PDB file of C-alpha atoms in Angstrom:
ATOM      1  CA  MET A 236     -57.489  80.618-208.241  1.00 49.00           C
ATOM      2  CA  ARG A 237     -53.824  82.042-206.801  1.00 53.00           C
ATOM      3  CA  LEU A 238     -55.250  83.576-204.027  1.00 50.00           C
ATOM      4  CA  ARG A 239     -57.168  80.882-202.621  1.00 53.00           C
ATOM      5  CA  HIS A 240     -54.466  78.275-202.413  1.00 51.00           C
ATOM      6  CA  ALA A 241     -52.475  81.573-200.563  1.00 49.00           C
ATOM      7  CA  ALA A 242     -54.907  81.045-198.225  1.00 47.00           C
ATOM      8  CA  VAL A 243     -54.993  77.487-197.622  1.00 47.00           C
ATOM      9  CA  ALA A 244     -51.242  78.237-197.678  1.00 49.00           C
ATOM     10  CA  ALA A 245     -51.274  80.946-194.359  1.00 48.00           C
ATOM     11  CA  PHE A 246     -53.632  78.245-192.944  1.00 50.00           C
ATOM     12  CA  GLY A 247     -51.746  75.655-193.723  1.00 51.00           C
ATOM     13  CA  ALA A 248     -49.042  77.299-191.999  1.00 47.00           C
ATOM     14  CA  LEU A 249     -50.823  79.356-188.796  1.00 46.00           C
ATOM     15  CA  THR A 250     -52.182  76.145-188.304  1.00 48.00           C
ATOM     16  CA  LEU A 251     -48.628  74.225-187.717  1.00 42.00           C
ATOM     17  CA  VAL A 252     -47.359  77.333-185.853  1.00 42.00           C
ATOM     18  CA  LEU A 253     -50.356  76.348-183.055  1.00 43.00           C
ATOM     19  CA  THR A 254     -49.625  73.104-182.956  1.00 43.00           C
ATOM     20  CA  ILE A 255     -45.935  72.682-182.477  1.00 43.00           C
ATOM     21  CA  PRO A 256     -45.455  72.479-178.300  1.00 45.00           C
ATOM     22  CA  THR A 257     -42.615  75.220-177.294  1.00 45.00           C
ATOM     23  CA  SER A 258     -39.772  74.711-175.425  1.00 42.00           C
ATOM     24  CA  ALA A 259     -39.298  74.334-171.694  1.00 58.00           C
ATOM     25  CA  SER A 260     -42.441  75.974-170.830  1.00 79.00           C
ATOM     26  CA  ALA A 261     -41.839  79.022-167.710  1.00 88.00           C
ATOM     27  CA  ALA A 262     -44.282  80.499-165.007  1.00 92.00           C
ATOM     28  CA  ILE A 263     -45.321  84.117-166.128  1.00 97.00           C
ATOM     29  CA  GLY A 264     -44.406  86.118-163.833  1.00 97.00           C
ATOM     30  CA  GLU A 265     -42.793  86.511-160.765  1.00 98.00           C
ATOM     31  CA  PHE A 266     -42.023  84.410-157.820  1.00 98.00           C
ATOM     32  CA  GLN A 267     -40.842  86.624-154.553  1.00 98.00           C
ATOM     33  CA  TYR A 268     -39.524  86.046-151.397  1.00 98.00           C
ATOM     34  CA  THR A 269     -37.403  87.801-147.949  1.00 98.00           C
ATOM     35  CA  TYR A 270     -34.608  87.275-146.762  1.00 97.00           C
ATOM     36  CA  VAL A 271     -32.118  88.352-144.261  1.00 95.00           C
ATOM     37  CA  GLY A 272     -28.823  89.740-145.947  1.00 91.00           C
ATOM     38  CA  LEU A 273     -25.222  90.210-144.593  1.00 87.00           C
ATOM     39  CA  ASP A 274     -25.592  92.856-143.315  1.00 91.00           C
ATOM     40  CA  GLY A 275     -28.444  91.847-140.798  1.00 92.00           C
ATOM     41  CA  SER A 276     -30.863  93.871-143.036  1.00 95.00           C
ATOM     42  CA  ALA A 277     -33.637  92.246-144.601  1.00 96.00           C
ATOM     43  CA  LYS A 278     -34.105  91.557-148.654  1.00 97.00           C
ATOM     44  CA  VAL A 279     -35.931  90.791-151.030  1.00 97.00           C
ATOM     45  CA  GLY A 280     -35.197  88.264-153.600  1.00 97.00           C
ATOM     46  CA  PHE A 281     -37.538  87.581-156.763  1.00 96.00           C
ATOM     47  CA  LEU A 282     -37.688  84.581-159.855  1.00 98.00           C
ATOM     48  CA  LEU A 283     -39.092  86.449-162.959  1.00 97.00           C
ATOM     49  CA  ASP A 284     -40.595  84.240-165.641  1.00 97.00           C
ATOM     50  CA  PRO A 285     -38.895  81.070-163.692  1.00 97.00           C
ATOM     51  CA  PRO A 286     -38.854  77.911-165.257  1.00 97.00           C
ATOM     52  CA  SER A 287     -41.569  75.391-164.841  1.00 96.00           C
ATOM     53  CA  GLN A 288     -41.172  71.689-163.100  1.00 96.00           C
ATOM     54  CA  GLU A 289     -37.774  71.704-161.964  1.00 97.00           C
ATOM     55  CA  CYS A 290     -36.544  72.665-158.415  1.00 98.00           C
ATOM     56  CA  ILE A 291     -34.813  76.054-158.209  1.00 98.00           C
ATOM     57  CA  THR A 292     -33.000  76.515-154.739  1.00 98.00           C
ATOM     58  CA  LEU A 293     -32.733  80.037-153.569  1.00 98.00           C
ATOM     59  CA  PRO A 294     -29.732  80.946-154.006  1.00 96.00           C
ATOM     60  CA  GLU A 295     -29.160  83.571-151.064  1.00 96.00           C
ATOM     61  CA  VAL A 296     -30.657  81.192-148.672  1.00 97.00           C
ATOM     62  CA  ALA A 297     -28.680  77.928-150.445  1.00 95.00           C
ATOM     63  CA  ASP A 298     -26.765  77.486-147.517  1.00 94.00           C
ATOM     64  CA  PRO A 299     -27.896  76.005-144.115  1.00 93.00           C
ATOM     65  CA  GLY A 300     -25.060  75.966-142.152  1.00 92.00           C
ATOM     66  CA  ALA A 301     -24.459  79.407-143.532  1.00 90.00           C
ATOM     67  CA  SER A 302     -27.861  81.259-143.612  1.00 93.00           C
ATOM     68  CA  SER A 303     -31.727  81.444-141.900  1.00 95.00           C
ATOM     69  CA  PRO A 304     -34.405  79.912-144.509  1.00 97.00           C
ATOM     70  CA  ALA A 305     -36.483  82.852-146.876  1.00 98.00           C
ATOM     71  CA  HIS A 306     -39.665  83.095-145.725  1.00 98.00           C
ATOM     72  CA  SER A 307     -42.963  85.910-146.449  1.00 98.00           C
ATOM     73  CA  PRO A 308     -43.232  84.081-150.336  1.00 98.00           C
ATOM     74  CA  ARG A 309     -45.560  85.693-152.557  1.00 98.00           C
ATOM     75  CA  ASN A 310     -46.329  83.506-155.919  1.00 98.00           C
ATOM     76  CA  ARG A 311     -47.265  85.936-158.840  1.00 98.00           C
ATOM     77  CA  THR A 312     -46.730  83.817-161.547  1.00 98.00           C
ATOM     78  CA  THR A 313     -49.461  81.971-163.541  1.00 97.00           C
ATOM     79  CA  SER A 314     -48.601  78.418-162.225  1.00 97.00           C
ATOM     80  CA  THR A 315     -48.671  76.543-158.607  1.00 98.00           C
ATOM     81  CA  ALA A 316     -45.807  77.182-156.829  1.00 98.00           C
ATOM     82  CA  THR A 317     -44.726  74.073-153.931  1.00 98.00           C
ATOM     83  CA  VAL A 318     -41.896  75.416-151.242  1.00 98.00           C
ATOM     84  CA  PHE A 319     -39.270  73.110-149.425  1.00 98.00           C
ATOM     85  CA  THR A 320     -38.144  74.186-145.928  1.00 97.00           C
ATOM     86  CA  GLU A 321     -34.822  72.792-147.314  1.00 97.00           C
ATOM     87  CA  PRO A 322     -32.013  72.611-150.370  1.00 98.00           C
ATOM     88  CA  ASP A 323     -33.165  70.963-153.498  1.00 98.00           C
ATOM     89  CA  CYS A 324     -36.768  70.432-152.414  1.00 98.00           C
ATOM     90  CA  GLU A 325     -36.527  68.205-150.287  1.00 98.00           C
ATOM     91  CA  GLY A 326     -38.283  69.148-146.805  1.00 97.00           C
ATOM     92  CA  ASP A 327     -41.253  70.061-145.557  1.00 98.00           C
ATOM     93  CA  TYR A 328     -43.266  71.925-148.464  1.00 97.00           C
ATOM     94  CA  PHE A 329     -46.063  73.763-148.519  1.00 98.00           C
ATOM     95  CA  THR A 330     -48.160  74.822-152.510  1.00 98.00           C
ATOM     96  CA  LEU A 331     -49.676  78.383-153.339  1.00 98.00           C
ATOM     97  CA  ARG A 332     -52.009  79.416-155.451  1.00 98.00           C
ATOM     98  CA  PRO A 333     -51.374  80.548-158.874  1.00 97.00           C
ATOM     99  CA  LEU A 334     -50.985  84.595-159.434  1.00 97.00           C
ATOM    100  CA  THR A 335     -52.393  85.182-155.319  1.00 95.00           C
ATOM    101  CA  GLY A 336     -50.521  82.652-153.003  1.00 96.00           C
ATOM    102  CA  ARG A 337     -49.197  84.174-150.180  1.00 96.00           C
ATOM    103  CA  GLY A 338     -47.164  83.196-146.778  1.00 96.00           C
ATOM    104  CA  SER A 339     -46.609  84.992-143.977  1.00 96.00           C
ATOM    105  CA  GLU A 340     -43.290  85.541-141.660  1.00 96.00           C
ATOM    106  CA  ARG A 341     -43.827  81.544-140.273  1.00 97.00           C
ATOM    107  CA  LEU A 342     -43.514  79.810-144.005  1.00 97.00           C
ATOM    108  CA  LYS A 343     -40.252  79.011-144.192  1.00 97.00           C
ATOM    109  CA  LEU A 344     -38.673  78.398-147.328  1.00 98.00           C
ATOM    110  CA  ARG A 345     -34.809  77.296-148.938  1.00 98.00           C
ATOM    111  CA  SER A 346     -36.280  76.341-152.705  1.00 98.00           C
ATOM    112  CA  VAL A 347     -39.229  76.093-155.162  1.00 98.00           C
ATOM    113  CA  VAL A 348     -40.889  73.833-158.322  1.00 98.00           C
ATOM    114  CA  PHE A 349     -43.280  76.043-160.836  1.00 98.00           C
ATOM    115  CA  SER A 350     -45.758  73.165-161.906  1.00 95.00           C
TER     116      SER A 350
END
């Protein structure tokens, strides 16, 4: 009888854990982009497991008056990435598919949001 109660309690606890919503979700994986460094050479920046539903202005290209926009994004996350031409997710935008989405050197960006 005790074994049955223990099994029911364990099953109930597992069910409860699976139904509790998790805290802020994240896009799992890496988002990569290329930007021009202070020395004038091409550098690769990345966001690892970025938060979802939150605008991220890329720090290396945040100031339009002081830097060129980033380019050549690679979305290797599990979420859709929407890239924007301006900081704070403003300006023109383009959507990149999860895991395989990519843009050429012509796709300029300064911020991104993940679904």
